[in-house]
Coordinates of C-alpha atoms in Angstrom, one line a residue:
M3 CA 126.8 107.7 109.7
S4 CA 129.2 106.0 112.1
D5 CA 127.0 105.7 115.2
K6 CA 125.1 102.4 114.9
A7 CA 122.4 103.6 117.4
Q8 CA 121.6 106.6 115.2
A9 CA 121.6 104.3 112.1
H10 CA 119.2 102.0 113.9
E11 CA 116.9 105.0 114.8
L12 CA 117.1 106.3 111.2
A13 CA 116.2 102.9 109.8
D14 CA 113.2 102.7 112.1
A15 CA 112.1 106.2 111.3
I16 CA 112.3 105.5 107.5
F17 CA 110.3 102.3 108.0
L18 CA 107.6 104.1 110.0
L19 CA 107.5 107.0 107.4
G20 CA 106.9 104.4 104.7
R21 CA 104.1 102.8 106.6
T22 CA 102.6 106.2 107.4
L23 CA 102.8 107.3 103.7
R24 CA 101.1 104.2 102.5
G25 CA 98.3 104.6 105.0
A26 CA 97.9 108.4 104.5
L27 CA 98.4 108.7 100.8
V28 CA 98.7 105.5 98.9
H29 CA 95.8 103.4 100.2
H30 CA 93.3 106.2 99.5
D31 CA 93.8 105.7 95.7
T32 CA 92.8 102.1 95.5
D33 CA 89.4 103.1 94.3
V34 CA 91.2 104.5 91.2
L35 CA 93.8 101.8 90.8
P36 CA 95.6 99.4 93.1
S37 CA 98.7 100.9 94.6
A38 CA 101.1 98.4 93.0
L39 CA 99.8 99.4 89.5
V40 CA 100.0 103.1 90.4
A41 CA 103.7 102.6 91.3
I42 CA 104.3 101.0 87.9
L43 CA 102.7 103.9 86.1
L44 CA 104.6 106.4 88.2
M45 CA 108.0 104.8 87.5
L46 CA 107.1 104.2 83.8
A47 CA 106.1 107.9 83.4
R48 CA 109.4 108.9 85.0
M49 CA 111.5 106.5 82.9
G50 CA 109.7 106.9 79.6
E51 CA 109.4 104.0 77.1
C52 CA 111.5 101.1 78.2
R53 CA 111.8 97.3 78.3
P54 CA 109.9 95.6 81.1
S55 CA 113.2 94.1 82.3
E56 CA 114.5 97.7 82.9
L57 CA 111.3 98.6 84.7
A58 CA 111.6 95.5 86.9
V59 CA 115.1 96.5 88.0
E60 CA 114.0 100.1 88.9
L61 CA 111.0 98.8 90.8
C62 CA 113.0 95.9 92.5
V63 CA 110.4 93.3 91.5
S64 CA 110.6 90.1 89.6
Q65 CA 110.0 90.1 85.8
S66 CA 107.3 87.5 86.1
S67 CA 105.4 89.5 88.7
L68 CA 105.8 92.7 86.7
S69 CA 104.7 90.9 83.5
R70 CA 101.3 90.1 85.0
Q71 CA 100.9 93.7 86.2
I72 CA 101.8 95.1 82.9
A73 CA 99.4 92.8 81.2
E74 CA 96.6 94.2 83.5
L75 CA 97.7 97.8 82.7
V76 CA 97.6 97.0 79.0
E77 CA 94.2 95.4 79.3
R78 CA 92.9 98.5 81.1
G79 CA 94.4 100.7 78.4
L80 CA 96.8 102.5 80.7
V81 CA 100.0 101.1 79.2
D82 CA 101.0 100.7 75.5
R83 CA 103.1 97.8 74.4
H84 CA 105.3 98.2 71.3
P85 CA 107.7 95.8 69.5
D86 CA 111.3 96.7 70.4
P87 CA 113.0 97.9 67.2
D88 CA 116.3 96.6 68.3
D89 CA 115.1 93.1 69.2
R90 CA 111.9 91.8 67.6
R91 CA 111.6 89.1 70.3
A92 CA 111.3 91.8 73.0
H93 CA 108.9 94.6 73.5
R94 CA 108.8 98.1 75.1
V95 CA 106.2 99.6 77.3
S96 CA 105.1 103.2 77.9
C97 CA 102.2 105.0 79.6
S98 CA 99.2 105.6 77.4
E99 CA 97.4 108.9 77.5
S100 CA 94.8 107.2 79.7
G101 CA 97.6 106.0 82.0
L102 CA 99.0 109.5 82.3
E103 CA 95.5 110.9 83.0
I104 CA 95.0 108.3 85.8
L105 CA 98.5 109.1 87.2
D106 CA 97.6 112.8 87.1
L107 CA 94.4 112.2 89.1
V108 CA 96.3 110.2 91.7
R109 CA 99.0 112.8 92.0
K110 CA 96.4 115.6 92.5
R111 CA 94.6 113.6 95.1
R112 CA 97.8 112.9 97.0
T113 CA 98.9 116.5 96.7
E114 CA 95.6 117.7 98.1
R115 CA 95.8 115.3 101.1
L116 CA 99.4 116.2 101.8
S117 CA 98.8 119.9 101.5
A118 CA 95.9 119.7 104.0
E119 CA 98.0 117.7 106.5
L120 CA 101.0 120.0 106.2
A121 CA 99.1 123.3 106.3
D122 CA 100.9 124.3 109.5
W123 CA 104.3 123.8 107.9
D124 CA 106.0 126.9 106.5
E125 CA 107.9 127.0 103.1
T126 CA 111.3 126.7 104.8
E127 CA 110.3 123.5 106.7
I128 CA 108.9 122.0 103.5
A129 CA 112.0 122.9 101.5
S130 CA 114.2 121.4 104.2
A131 CA 112.2 118.2 104.2
I132 CA 112.5 118.0 100.4
T133 CA 116.2 118.5 100.6
T134 CA 116.6 115.9 103.3
L135 CA 114.5 113.3 101.5
E136 CA 116.3 113.8 98.2
R137 CA 119.7 113.4 99.9
L138 CA 118.5 110.3 101.7
T139 CA 117.2 108.9 98.5
A140 CA 120.4 109.6 96.7
S141 CA 122.4 108.0 99.5
L142 CA 120.3 104.8 99.6
A143 CA 119.9 104.5 95.8
P144 CA 123.1 102.5 95.4
L145 CA 121.6 99.7 97.6
V146 CA 118.7 99.4 95.1
V147 CA 121.0 99.2 92.1
D148 CA 123.4 96.7 93.9
P149 CA 121.8 95.0 96.8
R150 CA 125.1 93.3 97.7
R151 CA 126.3 96.7 99.0
S152 CA 123.9 96.3 101.9
N153 CA 126.1 93.6 103.4
S154 CA 129.2 95.7 103.5

């Protein structure tokens, strides 16, 4: 995108979409689990068993902050912690069966709310939105992996 005015408009639109999504979908799940913990479960389910440091990188959070959240998820029985077979000083984490069940409940609730709000969208509009969001995510993903790229 070469036009800075369009880039500015897109950045604002993305920010507003994020706020809207949090308000419309995410905050309604806090009776089940705080949204930060849902995000951890979602990413952990997507990544599979991993070291907390790997999860912290994917979530763009500090290891100390994530460590406290993982401890809470372990205490709730939603995450399992295992010794790392490659390094006995480290450990690996994964979603427990209860964690996957909670994640499934949250996903179903979000899907129901989204389906109701997009009832007037046809399949083509939904498919186009999915394609655009996937492309946008792929284009912005390098900034998450290497934040220094955002300065170039």
